[in-house]
Amino acid sequence: MATTAPATGAREARTDTSGAAPMTHRQIMEALSGLLLGMFVAILSSTIVSNALPQIITDLGGGQSAYTWVVTAALLSMTATTPLWGKLADLFSKKLLVQIALVIYVAGSVVAGLSQNTGMLIACRVVQGIGVGGLTALSQIILAAMIAPRERGRYSGYLGAVFAVATVGGPLLGGVITDTEWLGWRWCFYVGVPFAVIALLVLQKTLKLPVVKREVKVDWAGAFFISAAVSLLLIWVTFAGDKYDWMSWQTAVMVGGSVVLGAVFVLVESRASEPIIPLRLFRNRTITLASTASLFVGVAMFAGTVFFSQYFQLARNESPTMSGVLTIPMIGGLFVSSTVSGMIITKTGRWKAWLISGGALATAGLGLLGTLRYDTEYWHIALFMAVLGLGLGMMMQNLVLCTQNQVAPSDLGAASSVVTFFRSLGGAIGVSALGAVMAHRVTDYVKDGMAELGPKAAAAMGQGGGGGGIPDMDKLPAPIRTVMESAYGHGVGDVFLYSAPFALLAFLVTLFIKEVALKSSTVVTDEK
């Protein structure tokens, strides 16, 4: 039997008939409306800049490293703070926490739009990521607090649909804003603010969860050490092979330091009265395997959303707006698979087949995308993207669902955030590592192409923004432009090819997850 809180003042609310009357679909949707809007804002913040990034980095005078870090900074802070948000959700009012996350997001967004250099922008993205970490973690937690696991698949599908709409709408909206002269890329950061404010108001009115008072103690030491370990690891991945060799003393210091910090984190968690990540959760095989699979899925998911903008704009000379339009097949696949799988899981209570199928499709999609070149027929690309989207849609929400089905209500926040944490960690490491790999592969392909053109090519190259920055293709002579487009096309193809083994590992891990029938009731508590 699960225990939730001390007996004093404890109150329980049930979604099954053994307690209060279950919420109707309309009541649930009213309560979820603000939550879904908050989720939309969170995803929008990470996708809206994807097609604007080449222009942003060019205007602010950054290079490929800055390009990668604008994405990684938000992922890093989101990853590092997700477990903390999850633990706070087990201790404090979930409604208040999600509203605080929205306020943090708005503050980061407004200042990000005022950025004068890449350093300032990256710092603001860190703040945005903290807010987004809260929104993504709390959305899953509040959903689980309101709805029984058996019914949750249906509503998880709604979250997946919102994810899909924000993912495709973000790049499209960002592209249109960037291409509109009287707006410009800075409005990519401002446009999410009204949505966040509306979400705040809607949540205040519609989200009503039962509350229970309990003594709280936040594991700040655990939060510090997990953040430090992840940050050091990502800094190493980003600069290895560029600022220093992969096999060097810097690598030894950073990797060793990250391992030591991780070990200290485990020690702190084993002694904490309210650990940020309860280590006992990993005694459950399903939670351990789902977390591992989420780590690998994160690499595949973020690779798909981050590097397509560079491919379409730099390898195929498309506008930011068209870059968003051309990625619709992937988002369409994600939209269909997440909503359909959610509805069918609700009817049948069976979910493992969807995880296995999703892993197989994601692996196939990334492998096929590994064949990308600058002149690949678009219908081939569209088909490959659709396969990847179908696979990702089947896995993301369902990995969280099978984890939530394994824990007591008192651990719901921590368990949900653990899966989200590993997915974000995989994405952050993947974007950092694959960004570094892409930079080197592009450099190698450019050198090979220039060698074929002859010695005059190097002199002409300076006119187009050489020297490690994002090139301005319109300023390059035709032969050199072809070399650059080919280099970026081949480089992005390599990124997807290197991502495929991670999706394969996710597929293999899901084979060992034991399917447990979804519960038809849940005990819901909130804390103040």
C-alpha positions as a printed Julia matrix, in Angstrom:
528×3 Matrix{Float64}:
   0.0    0.0     0.0
   1.37   3.4    -0.92
   1.8    6.03    1.73
   1.38   9.62    0.73
   1.87  12.0     3.64
   1.72  12.25    7.41
  -1.7   11.58    8.83
  -2.09  15.11   10.13
  -4.24  17.07    7.74
  -3.87  14.48    5.0
  -6.54  14.35    2.38
  -6.84  12.03   -0.56
  -8.71  12.45   -3.81
  -9.45   9.5    -6.02
 -10.28   9.39   -9.67
 -12.05   6.05   -9.32
 -15.5    5.38   -7.93
 -14.21   4.33   -4.54
 -13.83   7.99   -3.56
 -15.14  11.15   -5.12
 -16.87  10.95   -8.45
 -14.37  10.7   -11.3
 -13.76  13.8   -13.35
 -15.61  13.96  -16.64
 -13.72  14.36  -19.9
 -14.85  17.98  -20.07
 -13.65  18.74  -16.55
 -10.29  17.13  -17.26
  -9.88  19.05  -20.52
 -10.75  22.33  -18.79
  -8.14  21.63  -16.14
  -5.62  20.54  -18.76
  -6.17  23.54  -21.04
  -3.74  25.79  -19.2
  -1.33  22.9   -18.71
  -1.32  22.1   -22.42
  -0.8   25.78  -23.21
   2.16  25.85  -20.81
   3.55  22.74  -22.51
   3.07  24.44  -25.88
   5.1   27.43  -24.63
   7.87  25.13  -23.38
   8.27  23.28  -26.67
   7.82  26.46  -28.7
  10.77  28.09  -26.94
  13.14  25.35  -28.09
  11.83  24.95  -31.64
  11.03  28.53  -32.66
  14.71  29.48  -32.76
  15.81  26.43  -34.77
  15.24  27.95  -38.21
  16.26  31.42  -37.04
  19.59  30.25  -35.56
  21.7   30.58  -38.71
  20.58  34.22  -39.0
  20.89  34.85  -35.24
  24.44  33.49  -35.05
  25.46  35.43  -38.16
  24.08  38.71  -36.76
  25.72  38.18  -33.36
  29.05  37.11  -34.89
  29.15  33.53  -33.59
  30.34  30.25  -35.1
  29.31  26.58  -35.04
  30.26  26.31  -31.37
  27.94  29.2   -30.46
  25.22  27.67  -32.65
  25.43  24.45  -30.7
  25.59  26.15  -27.3
  22.48  28.27  -27.88
  20.62  24.96  -28.08
  22.7   23.08  -25.5
  22.49  25.82  -22.83
  18.71  25.52  -22.64
  18.92  21.72  -22.7
  21.57  21.73  -19.98
  19.6   23.87  -17.52
  16.42  21.97  -18.36
  18.19  18.66  -17.75
  19.88  19.71  -14.52
  16.74  21.19  -12.97
  14.18  18.57  -14.05
  14.81  16.24  -11.06
  14.58  19.23   -8.72
  11.22  20.29  -10.16
  10.04  16.69   -9.82
  11.04  16.48   -6.18
   9.51  19.9    -5.43
   6.28  18.59   -6.97
   6.26  15.86   -4.33
   6.69  18.48   -1.59
   4.9   21.67   -2.65
   1.81  22.76   -4.57
   2.1   21.59   -8.16
  -0.09  24.44   -9.33
   2.16  27.06   -7.74
   5.28  25.39   -9.14
   4.04  25.33  -12.73
   3.12  29.02  -12.43
   6.61  29.83  -11.09
   8.12  27.91  -14.04
   6.09  30.06  -16.45
   7.3   33.27  -14.79
  10.94  32.14  -15.03
  10.42  31.29  -18.7
   8.91  34.73  -19.44
  11.81  36.53  -17.72
  14.41  34.57  -19.69
  12.58  35.09  -22.98
  12.24  38.87  -22.63
  15.93  39.37  -21.86
  16.99  36.88  -24.58
  15.29  39.09  -27.15
  17.55  41.96  -26.07
  20.79  39.98  -26.53
  23.74  41.87  -28.02
  26.15  38.94  -28.32
  26.11  35.16  -28.25
  27.32  35.05  -24.62
  24.33  37.05  -23.42
  21.97  34.94  -25.52
  23.39  31.69  -24.15
  23.02  32.97  -20.56
  19.37  33.86  -21.22
  18.78  30.45  -22.74
  19.96  28.93  -19.45
  17.23  30.86  -17.63
  14.67  29.82  -20.25
  15.74  26.2   -19.82
  15.1   26.32  -16.06
  11.52  27.4   -16.72
  11.06  24.89  -19.53
  12.39  22.1   -17.3
   9.65  22.89  -14.82
   6.94  23.04  -17.46
   7.85  19.75  -19.12
   8.3   17.83  -15.87
   5.23  19.27  -14.14
   2.97  18.7   -17.15
   3.53  14.95  -16.88
   3.29  14.99  -13.08
   0.03  16.96  -12.9
  -1.47  14.8   -15.65
  -0.61  11.7   -13.62
  -2.02  13.28  -10.45
  -5.42  13.8   -12.1
  -5.92  10.7   -14.23
  -5.6    6.95  -13.62
  -2.89   5.15  -15.66
  -5.45   3.2   -17.71
  -7.06   6.46  -18.9
  -3.8    8.38  -19.03
  -2.78   7.09  -22.46
  -5.59   9.09  -24.06
  -4.51  12.34  -22.41
  -0.81  11.62  -22.9
  -1.74  11.54  -26.57
  -2.97  15.12  -26.2
   0.4   16.1   -24.76
   2.03  14.37  -27.7
  -0.23  16.26  -30.09
   0.66  19.58  -28.44
   4.32  18.6   -28.7
   3.87  17.92  -32.4
   1.99  21.16  -33.1
   4.55  23.25  -31.19
   7.4   21.42  -32.86
   6.13  22.1   -36.36
   4.56  25.46  -35.53
   7.72  26.72  -33.82
  10.06  26.48  -36.81
   7.34  27.79  -39.14
   6.57  30.73  -36.87
  10.26  31.39  -36.25
  10.95  31.29  -39.97
   8.14  33.72  -40.78
   9.25  36.11  -38.01
  12.87  36.0   -39.18
  11.89  36.57  -42.81
   9.62  39.51  -41.91
  11.73  42.67  -42.06
   9.68  44.71  -39.58
   9.9   41.94  -36.97
  13.26  40.17  -37.09
  14.62  37.23  -35.12
  14.37  38.95  -31.71
  10.62  38.47  -31.84
  11.21  34.71  -31.78
  11.83  35.18  -28.05
   9.03  37.67  -27.45
   6.24  35.76  -29.21
   5.96  33.05  -26.54
   5.4   35.58  -23.74
   1.68  36.22  -24.41
   1.04  32.45  -24.52
   2.79  32.06  -21.15
   0.74  34.86  -19.58
  -2.5   33.32  -20.89
  -1.4   29.94  -19.55
  -0.82  31.53  -16.13
  -4.35  32.96  -16.05
  -5.98  29.76  -17.32
  -4.11  27.6   -14.8
  -5.15  29.9   -11.97
  -8.8   29.47  -12.91
  -9.05  25.85  -14.03
  -6.37  23.78  -12.28
  -7.73  22.59   -8.96
  -5.89  19.78   -7.18
  -6.54  18.56   -3.62
  -3.86  19.7    -1.19
  -2.21  18.2     1.85
   0.22  19.92    4.19
   3.46  18.15    5.04
   6.88  19.01    6.35
   9.25  19.61    3.46
  13.0   19.4     3.02
  14.64  20.13   -0.32
  17.82  18.28   -1.27
  19.83  21.3    -2.43
  23.15  19.44   -2.17
  21.87  16.75   -4.54
  20.64  19.39   -6.98
  24.06  21.08   -6.95
  26.11  17.94   -7.54
  23.91  16.54  -10.32
  23.97  19.94  -12.06
  27.75  20.2   -11.72
  28.32  16.65  -13.0
  26.09  17.14  -16.06
  27.5   20.6   -16.83
  31.12  19.47  -16.72
  30.36  16.5   -18.95
  28.64  18.7   -21.55
  31.46  21.26  -21.55
  33.91  18.44  -22.25
  31.8   16.99  -25.06
  31.4   20.4   -26.7
  35.07  21.39  -26.8
  36.77  17.99  -27.18
  38.31  17.66  -30.62
  38.24  21.44  -31.13
  39.92  23.25  -28.23
  41.84  20.1   -27.28
  42.18  16.48  -28.41
  39.71  13.81  -27.36
  42.61  11.97  -25.74
  44.23  14.72  -23.65
  44.79  15.84  -20.07
  41.78  18.16  -20.36
  39.62  15.16  -21.23
  40.98  13.2   -18.29
  40.33  16.08  -15.87
  36.79  16.82  -17.11
  35.61  13.24  -17.44
  37.25  12.28  -14.16
  35.75  15.33  -12.47
  32.29  14.48  -13.82
  32.59  10.9   -12.54
  33.7   12.13   -9.1
  30.84  14.64   -8.92
  28.43  11.89   -9.97
  29.76   9.6    -7.25
  29.36  12.37   -4.65
  25.8   12.87   -5.89
  25.0    9.19   -5.37
  26.51   9.35   -1.87
  24.49  12.46   -1.0
  21.29  10.88   -2.33
  21.83   7.7    -0.32
  21.88   9.75    2.89
  19.3   12.46    2.1
  15.93  12.27    3.89
  14.18  13.69    0.8
  16.53  12.83   -2.11
  16.07  14.68   -5.38
  16.29  11.31   -7.18
  15.35   8.47   -4.79
  17.88   5.75   -5.59
  15.41   3.08   -4.46
  13.39   3.82   -7.61
  16.09   2.12   -9.65
  15.47  -1.15   -7.85
  12.43  -1.29  -10.09
  13.51  -2.86  -13.36
  10.95  -1.0   -15.47
  12.05   2.41  -14.19
  15.73   1.6   -14.76
  15.14   0.33  -18.31
  12.72   3.15  -19.2
  15.25   5.74  -17.99
  18.0    4.1   -20.05
  15.81   4.0   -23.14
  14.86   7.66  -22.61
  18.56   8.6   -22.55
  19.03   7.1   -26.01
  15.72   8.43  -27.34
  16.8   11.94  -26.34
  19.77  11.78  -28.69
  17.51  10.83  -31.61
  14.77  13.34  -30.78
  16.93  16.43  -30.45
  19.16  15.52  -33.39
  16.04  15.52  -35.55
  14.85  18.94  -34.42
  18.18  20.8   -34.23
  20.13  19.88  -37.35
  17.38  19.93  -39.97
  17.4   23.75  -39.98
  21.08  23.81  -40.91
  20.52  21.19  -43.57
  17.69  22.98  -45.35
  19.15  26.49  -45.05
  22.84  25.8   -45.65
  22.76  22.69  -47.82
  19.62  23.43  -49.84
  19.46  27.26  -49.66
  15.93  27.37  -48.28
  14.51  30.29  -46.3
  13.85  29.94  -42.54
  10.11  29.72  -43.29
  10.53  26.96  -45.86
  12.84  25.08  -43.5
   9.9   24.76  -41.15
   7.51  23.73  -43.92
   9.87  21.04  -45.17
  10.05  19.33  -41.76
   6.27  18.77  -41.61
   6.53  15.06  -42.57
   8.5   14.29  -39.4
   6.09  16.25  -37.19
   3.1   14.71  -38.95
   4.42  11.25  -38.15
   4.99  12.21  -34.51
   1.51  13.74  -34.26
  -0.24  10.69  -35.69
   1.66   8.07  -33.73
   1.45   9.84  -30.35
  -2.3   10.47  -30.55
  -3.25   7.11  -32.07
  -1.07   5.1   -29.69
  -2.5    7.01  -26.72
  -6.09   6.23  -27.7
  -5.41   2.55  -28.38
  -3.47   2.14  -25.12
  -6.45   3.59  -23.23
  -8.75   1.0   -24.81
  -6.47  -2.02  -24.48
  -4.19  -1.22  -21.54
  -1.28  -2.64  -23.56
   1.73  -0.43  -24.28
   4.91  -2.46  -24.81
   4.29  -3.19  -28.5
   4.23   0.56  -29.14
   7.61   1.03  -27.47
   9.2   -1.77  -29.49
   7.69  -0.57  -32.76
   8.75   2.99  -32.01
  12.33   1.96  -31.38
  12.49   0.01  -34.63
  11.01   2.89  -36.67
  13.26   5.53  -35.07
  16.34   3.41  -35.81
  15.25   2.9   -39.41
  14.43   6.58  -39.89
  17.8    7.79  -38.6
  19.66   5.18  -40.64
  17.87   6.3   -43.8
  18.51   9.97  -42.98
  22.18   9.05  -42.72
  22.19   8.87  -46.53
  21.35  12.6   -46.84
  23.33  14.73  -49.27
  22.73  18.27  -50.46
  21.06  17.04  -53.66
  18.97  14.18  -52.21
  15.46  14.07  -53.67
  13.08  15.75  -51.24
  10.45  13.0   -51.39
  13.1   10.61  -50.07
  13.85  13.0   -47.21
  10.13  13.43  -46.45
   9.64   9.66  -46.25
  12.65   9.22  -43.97
  11.48  12.05  -41.69
   7.99  10.55  -41.44
   9.44   7.2   -40.35
  11.54   8.92  -37.67
   8.54  10.94  -36.45
   6.35   7.84  -36.17
   8.99   6.13  -34.06
   9.57   9.05  -31.71
   5.84   9.59  -31.19
   5.38   5.98  -30.09
   8.2    6.12  -27.54
   8.34   9.49  -25.77
   5.07   9.64  -23.83
   4.78   5.9   -23.36
   8.14   5.62  -21.59
   6.82   8.09  -19.01
   3.49   6.24  -18.83
   5.01   2.85  -18.05
   7.18   4.45  -15.35
   4.28   6.26  -13.67
   2.4    2.96  -13.57
   5.11   1.49  -11.32
   5.25   3.95   -8.42
   3.27   5.11   -5.4
   1.64   8.56   -5.57
   4.23   9.96   -3.14
   6.99   9.2    -5.7
   5.05  10.22   -8.8
   6.87  13.52   -9.29
  10.35  12.09   -8.77
   9.73   9.06  -11.0
   8.22  11.12  -13.83
  11.06  13.62  -13.73
  13.69  10.87  -13.76
  12.54   9.7   -17.19
  12.32  13.28  -18.46
  15.76  13.99  -16.96
  17.43  11.14  -18.84
  15.7   12.11  -22.09
  16.91  15.7   -21.72
  20.39  14.5   -20.73
  20.56  12.35  -23.85
  19.45  15.3   -25.94
  21.97  17.68  -24.37
  24.88  15.27  -24.75
  23.72  14.36  -28.24
  23.44  17.94  -29.46
  26.83  18.86  -27.96
  28.66  15.81  -29.27
  26.95  15.7   -32.65
  27.41  19.46  -33.09
  31.14  19.04  -32.51
  31.24  16.06  -34.89
  29.35  17.99  -37.55
  31.71  20.98  -37.31
  34.71  18.74  -37.92
  33.07  16.74  -40.68
  32.02  19.93  -42.49
  35.57  21.3   -42.17
  37.0   18.09  -43.63
  34.53  18.05  -46.51
  35.23  21.72  -47.27
  38.99  21.08  -47.34
  38.49  18.16  -49.71
  36.24  20.23  -51.95
  38.61  23.19  -51.99
  41.54  20.94  -52.84
  39.66  19.83  -55.94
  38.93  23.46  -56.94
  42.54  24.6   -56.64
  44.55  27.23  -54.7
  42.4   30.21  -55.76
  39.45  28.82  -53.83
  40.98  29.64  -50.43
  41.27  33.35  -51.29
  37.69  33.54  -52.56
  36.5   31.71  -49.47
  37.26  34.71  -47.26
  34.54  36.7   -49.01
  31.83  34.4   -47.74
  32.45  34.33  -44.04
  35.18  31.77  -43.61
  37.16  31.38  -40.45
  34.84  29.11  -38.53
  31.62  31.13  -38.68
  28.32  30.17  -40.26
  28.86  30.98  -43.96
  26.78  33.49  -45.87
  26.01  31.38  -48.92
  24.75  34.33  -50.98
  28.22  35.93  -50.93
  30.05  32.84  -52.18
  31.02  32.27  -55.83
  29.06  29.45  -57.45
  31.74  26.69  -57.36
  32.63  27.4   -53.71
  28.99  27.64  -52.76
  28.43  24.16  -54.17
  31.35  22.88  -52.1
  29.88  24.42  -48.93
  26.38  23.12  -49.62
  27.76  19.66  -50.28
  29.83  19.8   -47.07
  26.84  20.75  -44.92
  24.59  18.2   -46.62
  27.09  15.41  -46.07
  27.88  16.63  -42.53
  24.24  16.58  -41.42
  23.83  13.15  -43.01
  26.74  11.93  -40.89
  25.07  13.32  -37.76
  21.94  11.25  -38.4
  24.01   8.19  -39.21
  25.86   8.5   -35.9
  22.51   8.94  -34.1
  21.06   5.68  -35.43
  22.98   3.35  -33.05
  21.53   5.22  -30.07
  18.0    4.62  -31.33
  18.94   0.97  -31.84
  20.08   0.78  -28.2
  16.75   2.28  -27.11
  14.96  -0.41  -29.15
  17.03  -3.19  -27.55
  16.4   -1.87  -24.04
  12.61  -1.77  -24.55
  12.66  -5.48  -25.41
  13.52  -6.21  -21.77
  10.83  -4.01  -20.21
   8.16  -6.16  -18.63
   4.63  -5.13  -19.52
   2.44  -4.51  -16.46
  -1.27  -3.9   -16.89
  -2.16  -0.23  -16.46
  -3.92   0.63  -13.21
  -7.52   1.74  -13.46
  -7.36   4.03  -10.41
  -4.93   6.34   -8.71
  -4.61   8.27   -5.48
  -3.96  11.95   -6.12
  -2.36  14.32   -3.7
  -0.9   17.78   -3.87
   1.16  19.54   -1.27
   1.25  23.05   -0.02
